mmCIF file of C-alpha atoms and ligand atoms in Angstrom:
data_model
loop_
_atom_site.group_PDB
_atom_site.id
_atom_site.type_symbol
_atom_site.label_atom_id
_atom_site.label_comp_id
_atom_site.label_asym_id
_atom_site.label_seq_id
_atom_site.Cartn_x
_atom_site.Cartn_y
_atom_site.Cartn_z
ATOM 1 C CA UNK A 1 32.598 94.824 137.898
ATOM 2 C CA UNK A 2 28.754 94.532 138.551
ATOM 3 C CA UNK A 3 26.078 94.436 135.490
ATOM 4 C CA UNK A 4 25.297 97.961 136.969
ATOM 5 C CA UNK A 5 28.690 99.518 136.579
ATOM 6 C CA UNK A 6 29.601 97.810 132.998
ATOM 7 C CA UNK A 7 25.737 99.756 132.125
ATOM 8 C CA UNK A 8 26.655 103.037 133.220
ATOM 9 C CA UNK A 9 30.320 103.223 131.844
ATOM 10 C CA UNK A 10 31.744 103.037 128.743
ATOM 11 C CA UNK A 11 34.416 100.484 128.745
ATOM 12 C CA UNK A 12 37.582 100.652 126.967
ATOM 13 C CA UNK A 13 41.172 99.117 127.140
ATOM 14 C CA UNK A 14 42.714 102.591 127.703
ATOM 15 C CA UNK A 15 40.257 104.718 129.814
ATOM 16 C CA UNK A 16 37.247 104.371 131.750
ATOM 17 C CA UNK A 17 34.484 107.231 131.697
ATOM 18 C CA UNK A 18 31.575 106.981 134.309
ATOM 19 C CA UNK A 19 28.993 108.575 132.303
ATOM 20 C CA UNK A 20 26.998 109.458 135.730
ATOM 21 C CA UNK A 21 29.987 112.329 136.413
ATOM 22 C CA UNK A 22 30.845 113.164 132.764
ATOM 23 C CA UNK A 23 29.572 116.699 131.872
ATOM 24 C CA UNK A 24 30.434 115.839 128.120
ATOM 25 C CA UNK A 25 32.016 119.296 128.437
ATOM 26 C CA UNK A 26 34.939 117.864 125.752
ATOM 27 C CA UNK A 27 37.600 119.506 127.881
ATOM 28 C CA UNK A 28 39.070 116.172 127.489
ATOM 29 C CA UNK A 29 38.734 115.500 124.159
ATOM 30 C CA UNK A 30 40.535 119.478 123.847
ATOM 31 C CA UNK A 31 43.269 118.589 125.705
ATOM 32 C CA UNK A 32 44.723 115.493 124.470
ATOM 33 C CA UNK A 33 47.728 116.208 123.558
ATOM 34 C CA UNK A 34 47.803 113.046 120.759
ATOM 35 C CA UNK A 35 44.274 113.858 120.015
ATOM 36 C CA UNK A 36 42.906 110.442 120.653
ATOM 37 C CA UNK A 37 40.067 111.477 122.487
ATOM 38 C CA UNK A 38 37.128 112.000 120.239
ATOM 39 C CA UNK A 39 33.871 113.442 121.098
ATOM 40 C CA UNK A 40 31.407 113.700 118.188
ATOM 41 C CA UNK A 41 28.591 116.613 119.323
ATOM 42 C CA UNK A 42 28.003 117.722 122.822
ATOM 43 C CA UNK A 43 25.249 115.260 123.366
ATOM 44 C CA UNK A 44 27.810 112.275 122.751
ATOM 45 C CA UNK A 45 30.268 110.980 125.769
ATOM 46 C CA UNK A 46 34.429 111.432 124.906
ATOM 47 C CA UNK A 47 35.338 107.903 123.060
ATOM 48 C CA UNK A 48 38.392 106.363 121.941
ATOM 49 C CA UNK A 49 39.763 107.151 118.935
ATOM 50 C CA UNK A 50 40.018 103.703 117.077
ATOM 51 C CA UNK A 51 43.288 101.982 117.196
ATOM 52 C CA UNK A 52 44.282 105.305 119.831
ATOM 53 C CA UNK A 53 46.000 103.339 122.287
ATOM 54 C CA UNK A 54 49.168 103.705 119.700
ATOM 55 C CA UNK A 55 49.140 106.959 120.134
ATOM 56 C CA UNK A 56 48.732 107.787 123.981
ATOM 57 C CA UNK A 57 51.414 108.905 125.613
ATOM 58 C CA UNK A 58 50.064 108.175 129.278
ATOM 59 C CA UNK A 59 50.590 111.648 130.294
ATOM 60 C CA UNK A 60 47.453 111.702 132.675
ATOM 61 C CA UNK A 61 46.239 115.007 131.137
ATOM 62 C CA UNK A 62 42.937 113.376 130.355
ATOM 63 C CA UNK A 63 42.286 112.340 134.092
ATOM 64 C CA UNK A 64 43.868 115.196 135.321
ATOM 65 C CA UNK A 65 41.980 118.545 133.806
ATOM 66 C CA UNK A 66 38.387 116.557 133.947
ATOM 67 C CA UNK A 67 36.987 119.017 136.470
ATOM 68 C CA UNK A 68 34.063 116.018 137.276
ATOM 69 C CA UNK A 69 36.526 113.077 138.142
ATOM 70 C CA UNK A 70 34.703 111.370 134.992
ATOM 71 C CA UNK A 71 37.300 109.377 133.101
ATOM 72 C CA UNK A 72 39.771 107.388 134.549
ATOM 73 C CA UNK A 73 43.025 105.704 132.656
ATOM 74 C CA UNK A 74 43.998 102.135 132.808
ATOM 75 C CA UNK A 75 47.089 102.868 133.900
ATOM 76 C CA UNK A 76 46.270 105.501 136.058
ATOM 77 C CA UNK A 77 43.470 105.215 138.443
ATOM 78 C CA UNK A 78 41.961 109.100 140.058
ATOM 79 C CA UNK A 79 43.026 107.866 143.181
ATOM 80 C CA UNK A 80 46.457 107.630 142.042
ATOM 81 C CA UNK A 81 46.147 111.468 140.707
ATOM 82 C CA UNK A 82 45.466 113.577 143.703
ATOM 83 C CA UNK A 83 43.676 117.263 143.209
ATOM 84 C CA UNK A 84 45.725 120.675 143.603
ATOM 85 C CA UNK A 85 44.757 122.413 146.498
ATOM 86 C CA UNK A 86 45.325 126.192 145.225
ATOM 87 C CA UNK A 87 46.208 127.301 148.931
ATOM 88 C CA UNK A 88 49.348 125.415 148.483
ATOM 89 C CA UNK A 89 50.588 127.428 145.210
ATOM 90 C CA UNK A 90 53.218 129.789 145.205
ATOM 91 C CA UNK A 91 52.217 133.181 144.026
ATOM 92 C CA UNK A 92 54.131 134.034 140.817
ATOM 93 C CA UNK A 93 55.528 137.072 143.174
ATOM 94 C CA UNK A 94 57.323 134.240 145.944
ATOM 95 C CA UNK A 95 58.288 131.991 142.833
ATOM 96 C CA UNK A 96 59.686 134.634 140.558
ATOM 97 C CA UNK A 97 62.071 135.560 144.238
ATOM 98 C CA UNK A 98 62.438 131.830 144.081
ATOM 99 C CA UNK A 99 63.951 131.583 140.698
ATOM 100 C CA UNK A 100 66.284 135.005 141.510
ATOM 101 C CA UNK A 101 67.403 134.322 144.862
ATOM 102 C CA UNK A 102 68.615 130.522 144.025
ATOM 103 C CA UNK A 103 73.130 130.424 143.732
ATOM 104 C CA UNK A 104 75.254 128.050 142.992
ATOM 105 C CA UNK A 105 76.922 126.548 146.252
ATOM 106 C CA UNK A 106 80.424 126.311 146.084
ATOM 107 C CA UNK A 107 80.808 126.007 150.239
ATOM 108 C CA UNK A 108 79.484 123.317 151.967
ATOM 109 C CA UNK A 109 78.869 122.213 155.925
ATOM 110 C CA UNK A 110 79.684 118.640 156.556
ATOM 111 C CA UNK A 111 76.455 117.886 157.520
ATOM 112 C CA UNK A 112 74.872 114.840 155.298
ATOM 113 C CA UNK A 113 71.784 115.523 153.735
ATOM 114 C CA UNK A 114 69.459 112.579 154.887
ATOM 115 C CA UNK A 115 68.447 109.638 152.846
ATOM 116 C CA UNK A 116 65.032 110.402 153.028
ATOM 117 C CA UNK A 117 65.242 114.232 152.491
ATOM 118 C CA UNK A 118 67.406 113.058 149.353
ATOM 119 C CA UNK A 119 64.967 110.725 148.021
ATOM 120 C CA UNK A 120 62.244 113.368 148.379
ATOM 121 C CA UNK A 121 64.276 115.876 145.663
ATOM 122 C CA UNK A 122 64.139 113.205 143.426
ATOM 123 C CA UNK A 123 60.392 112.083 143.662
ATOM 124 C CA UNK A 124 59.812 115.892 143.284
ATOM 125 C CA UNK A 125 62.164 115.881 139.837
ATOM 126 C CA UNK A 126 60.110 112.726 138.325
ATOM 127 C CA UNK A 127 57.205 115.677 137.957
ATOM 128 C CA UNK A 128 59.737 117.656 135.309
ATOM 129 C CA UNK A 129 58.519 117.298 131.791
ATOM 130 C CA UNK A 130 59.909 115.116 129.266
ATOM 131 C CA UNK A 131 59.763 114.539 125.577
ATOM 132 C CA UNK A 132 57.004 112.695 124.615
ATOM 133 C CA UNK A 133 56.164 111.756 128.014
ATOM 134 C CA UNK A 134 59.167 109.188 128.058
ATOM 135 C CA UNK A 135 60.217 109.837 131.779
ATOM 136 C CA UNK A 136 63.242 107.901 130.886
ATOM 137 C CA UNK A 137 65.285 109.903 133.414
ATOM 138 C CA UNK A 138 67.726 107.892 135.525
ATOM 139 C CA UNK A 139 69.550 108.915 138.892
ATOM 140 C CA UNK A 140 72.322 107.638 140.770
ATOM 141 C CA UNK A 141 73.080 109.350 143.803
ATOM 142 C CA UNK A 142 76.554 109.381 145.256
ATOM 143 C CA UNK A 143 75.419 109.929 149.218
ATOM 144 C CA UNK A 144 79.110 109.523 150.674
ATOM 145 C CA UNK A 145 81.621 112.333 150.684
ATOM 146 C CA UNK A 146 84.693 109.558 149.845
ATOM 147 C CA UNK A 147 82.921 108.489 146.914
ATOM 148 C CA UNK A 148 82.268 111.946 145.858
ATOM 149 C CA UNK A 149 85.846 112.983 146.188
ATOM 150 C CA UNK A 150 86.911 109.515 144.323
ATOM 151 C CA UNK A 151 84.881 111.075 141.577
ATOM 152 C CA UNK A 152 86.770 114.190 141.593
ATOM 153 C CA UNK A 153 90.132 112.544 141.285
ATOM 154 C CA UNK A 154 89.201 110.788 138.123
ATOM 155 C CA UNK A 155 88.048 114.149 136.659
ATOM 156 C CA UNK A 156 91.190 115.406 138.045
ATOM 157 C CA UNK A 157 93.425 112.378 136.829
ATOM 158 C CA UNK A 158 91.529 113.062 133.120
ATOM 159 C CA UNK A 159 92.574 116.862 133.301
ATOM 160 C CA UNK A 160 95.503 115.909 133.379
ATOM 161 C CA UNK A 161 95.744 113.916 130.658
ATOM 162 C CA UNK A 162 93.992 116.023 128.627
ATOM 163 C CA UNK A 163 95.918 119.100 129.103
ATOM 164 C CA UNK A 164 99.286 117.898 126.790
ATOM 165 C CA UNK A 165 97.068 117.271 124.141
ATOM 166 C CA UNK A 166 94.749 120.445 124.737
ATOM 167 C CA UNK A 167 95.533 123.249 122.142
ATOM 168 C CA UNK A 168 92.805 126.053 123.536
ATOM 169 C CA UNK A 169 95.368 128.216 125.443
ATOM 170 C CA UNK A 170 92.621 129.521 127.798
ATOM 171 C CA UNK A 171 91.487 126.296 128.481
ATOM 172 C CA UNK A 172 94.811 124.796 129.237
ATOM 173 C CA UNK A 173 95.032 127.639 131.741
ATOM 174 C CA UNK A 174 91.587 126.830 133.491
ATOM 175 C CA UNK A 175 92.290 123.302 133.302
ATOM 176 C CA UNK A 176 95.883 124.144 134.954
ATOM 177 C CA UNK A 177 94.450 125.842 138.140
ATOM 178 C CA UNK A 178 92.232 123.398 139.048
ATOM 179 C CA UNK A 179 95.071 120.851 138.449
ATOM 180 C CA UNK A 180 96.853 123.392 140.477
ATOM 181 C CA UNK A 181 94.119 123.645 143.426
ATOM 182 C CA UNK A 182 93.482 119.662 143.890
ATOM 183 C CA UNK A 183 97.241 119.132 144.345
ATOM 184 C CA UNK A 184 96.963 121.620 147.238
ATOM 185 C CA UNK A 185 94.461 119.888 148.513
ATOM 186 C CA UNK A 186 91.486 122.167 147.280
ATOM 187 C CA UNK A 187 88.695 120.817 145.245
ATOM 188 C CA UNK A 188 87.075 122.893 142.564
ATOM 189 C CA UNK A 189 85.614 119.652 141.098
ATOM 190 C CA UNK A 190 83.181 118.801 143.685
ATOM 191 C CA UNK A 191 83.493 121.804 146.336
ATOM 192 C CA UNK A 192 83.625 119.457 148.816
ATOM 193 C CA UNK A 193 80.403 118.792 148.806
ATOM 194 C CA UNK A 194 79.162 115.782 150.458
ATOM 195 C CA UNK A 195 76.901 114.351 147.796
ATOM 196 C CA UNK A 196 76.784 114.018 144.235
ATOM 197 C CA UNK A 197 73.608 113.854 142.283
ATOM 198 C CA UNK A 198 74.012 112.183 138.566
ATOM 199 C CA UNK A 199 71.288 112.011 135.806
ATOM 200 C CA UNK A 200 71.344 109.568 133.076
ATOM 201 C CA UNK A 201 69.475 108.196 130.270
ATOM 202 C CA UNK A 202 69.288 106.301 127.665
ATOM 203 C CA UNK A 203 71.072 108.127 124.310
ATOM 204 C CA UNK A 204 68.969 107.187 121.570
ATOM 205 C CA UNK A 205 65.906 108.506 122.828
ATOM 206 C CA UNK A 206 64.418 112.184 121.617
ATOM 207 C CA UNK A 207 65.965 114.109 123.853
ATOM 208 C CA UNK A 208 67.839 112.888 126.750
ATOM 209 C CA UNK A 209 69.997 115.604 127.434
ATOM 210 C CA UNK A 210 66.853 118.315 127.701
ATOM 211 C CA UNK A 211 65.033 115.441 130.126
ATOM 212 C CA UNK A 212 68.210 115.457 131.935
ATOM 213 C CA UNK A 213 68.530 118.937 132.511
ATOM 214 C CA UNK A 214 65.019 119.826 133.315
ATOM 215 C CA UNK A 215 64.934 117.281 136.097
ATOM 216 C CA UNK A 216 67.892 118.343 137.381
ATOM 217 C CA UNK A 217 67.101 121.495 137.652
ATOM 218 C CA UNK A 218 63.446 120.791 139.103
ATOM 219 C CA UNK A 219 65.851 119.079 142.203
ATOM 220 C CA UNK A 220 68.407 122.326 142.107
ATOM 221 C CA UNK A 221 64.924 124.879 142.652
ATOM 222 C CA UNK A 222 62.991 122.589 144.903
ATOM 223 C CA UNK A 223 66.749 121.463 146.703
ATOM 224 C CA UNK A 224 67.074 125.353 147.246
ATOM 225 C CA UNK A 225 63.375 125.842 148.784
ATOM 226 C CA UNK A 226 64.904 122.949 151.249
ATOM 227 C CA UNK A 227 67.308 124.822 152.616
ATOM 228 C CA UNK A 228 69.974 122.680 151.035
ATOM 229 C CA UNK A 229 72.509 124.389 148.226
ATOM 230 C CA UNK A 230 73.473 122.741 144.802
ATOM 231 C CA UNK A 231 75.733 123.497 141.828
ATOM 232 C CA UNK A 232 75.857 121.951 138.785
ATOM 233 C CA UNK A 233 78.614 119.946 138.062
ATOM 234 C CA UNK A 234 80.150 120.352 134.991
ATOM 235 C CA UNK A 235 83.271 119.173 135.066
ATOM 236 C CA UNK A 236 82.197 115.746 135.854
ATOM 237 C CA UNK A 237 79.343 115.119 133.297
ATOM 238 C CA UNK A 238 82.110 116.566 130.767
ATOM 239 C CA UNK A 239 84.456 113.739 131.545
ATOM 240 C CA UNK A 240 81.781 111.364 132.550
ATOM 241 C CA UNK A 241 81.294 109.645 129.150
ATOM 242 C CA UNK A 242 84.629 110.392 127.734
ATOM 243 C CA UNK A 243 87.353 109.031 130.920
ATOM 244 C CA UNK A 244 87.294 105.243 130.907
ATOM 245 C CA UNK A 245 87.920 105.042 134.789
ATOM 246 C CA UNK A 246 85.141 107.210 135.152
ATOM 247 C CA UNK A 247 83.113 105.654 132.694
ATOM 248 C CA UNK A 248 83.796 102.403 134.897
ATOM 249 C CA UNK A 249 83.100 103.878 138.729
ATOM 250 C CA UNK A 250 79.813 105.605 137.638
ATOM 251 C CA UNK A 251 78.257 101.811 136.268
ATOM 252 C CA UNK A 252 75.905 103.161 134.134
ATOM 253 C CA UNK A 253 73.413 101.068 132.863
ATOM 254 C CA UNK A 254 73.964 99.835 129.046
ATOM 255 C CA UNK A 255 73.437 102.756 126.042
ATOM 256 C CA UNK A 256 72.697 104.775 129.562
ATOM 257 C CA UNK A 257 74.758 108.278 129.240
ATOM 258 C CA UNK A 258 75.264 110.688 131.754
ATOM 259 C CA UNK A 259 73.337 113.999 130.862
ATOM 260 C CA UNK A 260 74.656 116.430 134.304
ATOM 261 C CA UNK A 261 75.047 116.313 137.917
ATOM 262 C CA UNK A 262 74.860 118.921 141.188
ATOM 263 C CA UNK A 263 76.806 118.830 143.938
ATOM 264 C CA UNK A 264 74.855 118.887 147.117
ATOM 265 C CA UNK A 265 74.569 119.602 150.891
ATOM 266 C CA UNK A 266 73.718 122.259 153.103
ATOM 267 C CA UNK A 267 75.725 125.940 151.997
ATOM 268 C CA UNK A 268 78.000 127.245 154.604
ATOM 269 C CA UNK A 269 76.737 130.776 153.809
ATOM 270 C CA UNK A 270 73.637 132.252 152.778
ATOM 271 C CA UNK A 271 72.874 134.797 150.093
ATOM 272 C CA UNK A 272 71.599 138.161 151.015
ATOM 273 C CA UNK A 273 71.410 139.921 147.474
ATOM 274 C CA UNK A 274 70.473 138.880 143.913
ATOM 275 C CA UNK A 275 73.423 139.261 141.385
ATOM 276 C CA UNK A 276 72.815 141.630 138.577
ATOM 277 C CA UNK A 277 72.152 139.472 135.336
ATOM 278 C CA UNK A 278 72.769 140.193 131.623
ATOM 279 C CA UNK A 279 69.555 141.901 130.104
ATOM 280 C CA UNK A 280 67.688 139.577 127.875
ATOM 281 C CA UNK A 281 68.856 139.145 124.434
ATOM 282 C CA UNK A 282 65.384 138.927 122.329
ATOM 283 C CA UNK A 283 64.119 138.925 119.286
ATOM 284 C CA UNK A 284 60.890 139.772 118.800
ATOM 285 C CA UNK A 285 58.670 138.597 116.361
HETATM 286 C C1 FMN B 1 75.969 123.523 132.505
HETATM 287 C C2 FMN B 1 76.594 124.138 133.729
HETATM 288 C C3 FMN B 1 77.814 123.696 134.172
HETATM 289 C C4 FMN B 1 78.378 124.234 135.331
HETATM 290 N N1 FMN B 1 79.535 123.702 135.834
HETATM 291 C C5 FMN B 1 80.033 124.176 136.988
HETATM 292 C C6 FMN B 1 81.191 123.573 137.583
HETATM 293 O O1 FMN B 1 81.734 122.582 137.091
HETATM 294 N N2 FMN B 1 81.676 124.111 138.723
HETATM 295 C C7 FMN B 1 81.091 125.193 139.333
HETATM 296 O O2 FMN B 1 81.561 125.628 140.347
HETATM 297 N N3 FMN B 1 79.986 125.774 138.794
HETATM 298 C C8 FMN B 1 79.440 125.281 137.665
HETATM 299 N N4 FMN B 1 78.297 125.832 137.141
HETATM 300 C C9 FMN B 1 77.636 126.939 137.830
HETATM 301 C C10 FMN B 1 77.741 128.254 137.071
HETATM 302 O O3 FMN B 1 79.048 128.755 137.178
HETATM 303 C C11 FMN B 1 76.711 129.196 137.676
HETATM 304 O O4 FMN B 1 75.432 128.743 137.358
HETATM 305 C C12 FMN B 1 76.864 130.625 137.175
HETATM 306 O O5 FMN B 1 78.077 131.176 137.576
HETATM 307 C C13 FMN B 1 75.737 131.515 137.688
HETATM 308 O O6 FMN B 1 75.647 131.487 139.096
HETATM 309 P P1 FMN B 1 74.293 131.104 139.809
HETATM 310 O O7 FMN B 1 74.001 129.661 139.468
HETATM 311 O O8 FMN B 1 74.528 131.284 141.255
HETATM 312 O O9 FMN B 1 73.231 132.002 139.271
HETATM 313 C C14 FMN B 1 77.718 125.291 136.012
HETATM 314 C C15 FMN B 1 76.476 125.719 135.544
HETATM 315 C C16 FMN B 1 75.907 125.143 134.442
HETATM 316 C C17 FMN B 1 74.540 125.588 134.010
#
């Protein structure tokens, strides 16, 4: 850092603000969301909050609403926060279709999803908020069909354990026909799908299973906008922390539990109409 740049910038641990761009417009300072950013009158440039580094919760907001490109996080250089171009926004009229048009996929082609296209749902799903920031949000990705169908035998095998000792009669009789359909040599675990998404996270943080779900179903809209089909699988995360053998061929990491998983893969059929939905039950206040 030159004598020149240390003069014109304010230098902290946590951010950087080159006082040459900064409006001291305290947008900023508005939108921390811990309120660590403190700017005293509008003459005065944004500072740090004494002892605020405690309190940051590195979500970028700070770098990313300055409309001047002024401040600039230690952990997160502007380079490393690219701008919005508008153009490439959805209008709420293609997203709302977006949101009404996306099924569950219960039929799937054979066809494996590549690597790459499958690694590109998940970068998308790191952008899904979580509490506090934590982006504690774990994945393991099942990419072969065998493994996938190895999973649905141990949800299968705990079905069937469970159902002598299950006293909900309706349950016993849902359990009972997919019991039923696997030893015919139908799965209504999996679907046959090819792949197998799985989210996990550590269980003693705020709240994993909200993180969980959110990302997941960040992957299940963008996933759908792909061309691909999902469906969550909720069979398997049921069993997924509770059947030892699963327990064992997942391999979670330690105090890791599994919040959900989707099937995945390209849908045999397409949907042409959007199912009528319950009205919304509201209370309004
Ligand atoms: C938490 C959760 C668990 C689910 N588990 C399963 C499942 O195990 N198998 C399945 O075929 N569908 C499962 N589904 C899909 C629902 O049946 C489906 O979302 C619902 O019927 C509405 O259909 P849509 O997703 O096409 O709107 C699950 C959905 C959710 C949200």
């Amino acid at each position: 850092m030159t004598d020149y740049l240390i003069e014109r910038e304010i230098l902290m641990a946590l951010f950087t603000i080159n006082h040459e761009k900064c409006k001291r417009d305290g947008i900023c300072a508005a939108e921390c969301p811990a309120q660590i950013i403190v700017q005293v009158d509008k003459k005065s440039f944004p500072s740090l909050l004494e002892n605020g580094e405690e309190f940051c919760i590195n979500c970028g907001h700070c770098v990313a609403v300055c409309p001047h490109g002024a401040l600039t996080l230690s952990t997160m250089p502007i380079a490393a926060c690219p701008p919005i171009p508008k153009s490439l926004l959805p209008d709420a009229d293609a997203l709302r279709q977006l949101l009404q048009a996306r099924r569950s996929i219960r039929q799937y082609k054979k066809t494996p999803v590549s690597h790459k296209l499958l690694a590109e749902l998940i970068d998308t799903a790191r952008f899904a908020p979580t509490g506090s920031n934590k982006q504690q949000v774990y994945w393991s990705v099942f990419q072969k069909p065998a493994d996938v169908h190895r999973l649905a035998a141990l949800v299968i095998d705990f079905m069937k354990l469970m159902l002598p000792i299950t006293t909900d009669e309706a349950m016993v009789r849902r359990f009972q026909r997919l019991v039923d359909a696997w030893d015919n040599g139908r799965d209504r675990i999996m679907r046959e799908a090819p792949h197998l998404i799985v989210v996990h996270s550590p269980s003693d943080l705020s709240f994993p299973a909200a993180d969980c779900a959110i990302a997941l179903t960040y992957l299940m809209l963008y996933a759908y906008a792909k061309g691909l089909g999902t469906c969550w699988a909720g069979y398997f995360t049921a069993a997924a922390n509770l059947h030892e053998p699963l327990i064992k061929a997942l391999d979670l990491p330690a105090g890791h539990q599994c919040f959900g998983a989707v099937m995945l893969g390209y849908p045999k059929y397409g949907y042409h109409r959007i199912p009528k939905r319950n009205e919304p039950q509201v209370r309004w206040h």
